Structures are given as structure tokens and as C-alpha cells.
CSV table of C-alpha atoms in Angstrom, one decimal:
chain,number,residue,atom,x,y,z
P,168,MET,CA,19.3,-35.4,-91.5
P,169,LYS,CA,22.3,-34.6,-89.6
P,170,SER,CA,24.7,-34.9,-92.4
P,171,LEU,CA,22.4,-33.0,-94.7
P,172,LEU,CA,22.4,-30.1,-91.7
P,173,ASN,CA,26.6,-30.6,-92.1
P,174,LEU,CA,26.1,-30.4,-95.9
P,175,SER,CA,23.8,-27.2,-96.2
P,176,ILE,CA,25.8,-25.6,-93.5
P,177,LEU,CA,29.1,-26.6,-95.4
P,178,LEU,CA,27.6,-25.0,-99.2
P,179,LEU,CA,26.3,-21.8,-96.8
P,180,PHE,CA,30.1,-21.0,-96.2
P,181,LEU,CA,31.7,-22.0,-99.9
P,182,SER,CA,28.3,-20.0,-101.9
P,183,VAL,CA,29.6,-16.4,-99.4
P,184,GLY,CA,33.4,-16.9,-100.2
P,185,CYS,CA,35.1,-19.2,-98.1
P,186,SER,CA,39.0,-18.6,-99.3
P,187,LYS,CA,41.7,-16.7,-98.3
P,188,SER,CA,45.0,-15.8,-99.4
P,189,THR,CA,48.4,-15.5,-97.9
P,190,ASP,CA,49.3,-12.7,-100.2
P,191,SER,CA,48.3,-11.0,-103.2
P,192,THR,CA,49.8,-13.8,-105.8
P,193,THR,CA,48.8,-17.4,-103.9
P,194,LYS,CA,45.2,-18.3,-103.5
P,195,GLU,CA,44.7,-21.0,-102.0
P,196,ILE,CA,41.4,-22.4,-101.8
P,197,LEU,CA,38.8,-24.6,-99.5
P,198,LEU,CA,38.7,-28.0,-99.5
P,199,SER,CA,36.0,-29.9,-97.8
P,200,GLY,CA,33.6,-32.7,-97.6
P,201,GLN,CA,32.9,-35.6,-95.1
P,202,VAL,CA,34.9,-38.9,-94.4
P,203,LEU,CA,31.7,-41.9,-95.2
P,204,GLU,CA,31.7,-45.2,-94.8
P,205,LEU,CA,29.2,-46.5,-97.3
P,206,ASN,CA,26.9,-49.5,-95.8
P,207,SER,CA,25.2,-52.2,-97.5
P,208,ASP,CA,21.7,-50.6,-97.8
P,209,SER,CA,23.6,-47.8,-99.4
P,210,SER,CA,23.1,-45.0,-96.5
P,211,SER,CA,26.0,-44.1,-95.1
P,212,ASP,CA,27.8,-42.9,-91.5
P,213,PRO,CA,30.5,-40.6,-90.9
P,214,ILE,CA,34.1,-41.5,-90.1
P,215,ALA,CA,34.7,-39.8,-86.8
P,216,SER,CA,38.5,-39.0,-86.0
P,217,ALA,CA,40.4,-40.0,-90.2
P,218,ASN,CA,43.4,-38.3,-90.9
P,219,VAL,CA,42.9,-37.1,-94.6
P,220,THR,CA,45.8,-35.5,-95.9
P,221,ALA,CA,46.8,-33.1,-99.6
P,222,GLY,CA,49.4,-30.8,-100.8
P,223,GLY,CA,51.3,-32.0,-97.5
P,224,GLU,CA,48.8,-30.0,-95.9
P,225,THR,CA,46.8,-32.6,-93.0
P,226,THR,CA,43.4,-32.5,-90.8
P,227,THR,CA,41.6,-34.8,-88.3
P,228,SER,CA,38.2,-34.9,-89.1
P,229,SER,CA,35.6,-34.5,-86.1
P,230,SER,CA,32.9,-36.4,-84.7
P,231,ASP,CA,30.4,-35.9,-87.7
P,232,GLY,CA,33.0,-37.2,-90.3
P,233,ASP,CA,33.7,-32.8,-91.4
P,234,TYR,CA,37.2,-32.1,-92.8
P,235,LEU,CA,38.5,-29.3,-94.5
P,236,LEU,CA,41.5,-28.3,-96.0
P,237,TYR,CA,43.2,-24.8,-97.5
P,238,LEU,CA,45.2,-25.9,-100.9
P,239,GLU,CA,46.4,-24.3,-103.6
P,240,PRO,CA,44.8,-24.4,-107.6
P,241,GLY,CA,46.4,-27.4,-108.9
P,242,THR,CA,46.1,-31.8,-108.1
P,243,TYR,CA,46.7,-33.6,-104.9
P,244,GLU,CA,46.9,-36.7,-103.8
P,245,LEU,CA,43.8,-36.8,-101.1
P,246,LYS,CA,44.5,-39.2,-98.9
P,247,ALA,CA,42.3,-40.6,-96.1
P,248,THR,CA,43.7,-43.0,-93.1
P,249,LYS,CA,41.6,-45.0,-89.5
P,250,ASN,CA,42.3,-48.0,-88.4
P,251,GLY,CA,39.7,-50.4,-89.3
P,252,PHE,CA,39.6,-49.0,-92.9
P,253,GLU,CA,40.8,-49.6,-96.1
P,254,PRO,CA,43.1,-46.1,-96.8
P,255,TYR,CA,41.6,-44.1,-99.3
P,256,SER,CA,43.7,-42.0,-101.9
P,257,LYS,CA,42.5,-40.3,-105.6
P,258,SER,CA,43.8,-37.6,-107.4
P,259,ILE,CA,42.0,-34.3,-108.3
P,260,THR,CA,42.1,-31.3,-109.6
P,261,ILE,CA,41.4,-28.3,-106.9
P,262,PRO,CA,40.6,-25.2,-110.1
P,263,GLU,CA,41.7,-21.3,-110.2
P,264,ASP,CA,38.5,-20.3,-110.7
P,265,THR,CA,36.6,-21.7,-107.4
P,266,ASP,CA,37.2,-20.3,-103.8
P,267,GLY,CA,35.7,-23.7,-102.4
P,268,HIS,CA,36.1,-27.1,-104.0
P,269,TYR,CA,34.2,-30.3,-101.9
P,270,ARG,CA,34.2,-33.8,-101.8
P,271,ASP,CA,33.2,-36.4,-99.5
P,272,ILE,CA,35.8,-39.7,-98.6
P,273,ILE,CA,34.2,-42.9,-98.7
P,274,MET,CA,36.4,-45.3,-97.0
P,275,THR,CA,35.4,-49.6,-96.7
P,276,ARG,CA,36.6,-51.4,-93.2
P,277,SER,CA,39.3,-53.5,-93.9
P,278,GLU,CA,39.0,-57.0,-93.7
P,279,ASN,CA,41.2,-58.0,-90.4
């Protein structure tokens, strides 16, 4: 239920145009989502304090697993790390014709 509320809040921000411009020619897009651990019963739990990076920008996920990054349109390697979990890496494309982009990060526990 808490994840659904967080998702609703994030989507509300995206729907009202959560983008920022650093100047008149460069538009930065909000990339947001949750860092999650997928459980064997297909439920998921948020992962707090995961390091999330893309395009030289870095943030840390909140206690609810939420993260936010501002990126210019383009293709990036979205990465996440957290002790006890396998590193996550996925290529993503942030389109120019959007004010926001939502991408969850699903991490798995390491075998160590």
C-alpha cells in the first residue's frame, strides 16, 4: 500500500511537469523510480540507501526506496549498488519529448 502511495505521488509530480531547465537550450528530465528487491512470492520490498547513478549524476535511495535524478535527454547506463546485493546496470533512454521518466530498479541479493 505504501509503495502504491509513493508511486501515486511520483506520478502526480510527473503529471504537473517536474522538469527543470538549466538554460534556454538545455532541458533536464526527471528520472525517478524505486529501488526494489523482488521476493520469491513476487512481492517486492524497497531497498533504502542504495547508490543510484546515471550520466555522472548520483543519488541515494530513500527509506522507501525512492530515487530522483535530473538528466538531459539521451542514453545512459543506469546503475545501482548496495552492500549485500548484486550490482544493477541497464541502458536507458530519456526521450526529449517528456517531462519525466519512471524506471524501477530491481536488485537481487548476492550469494556472499
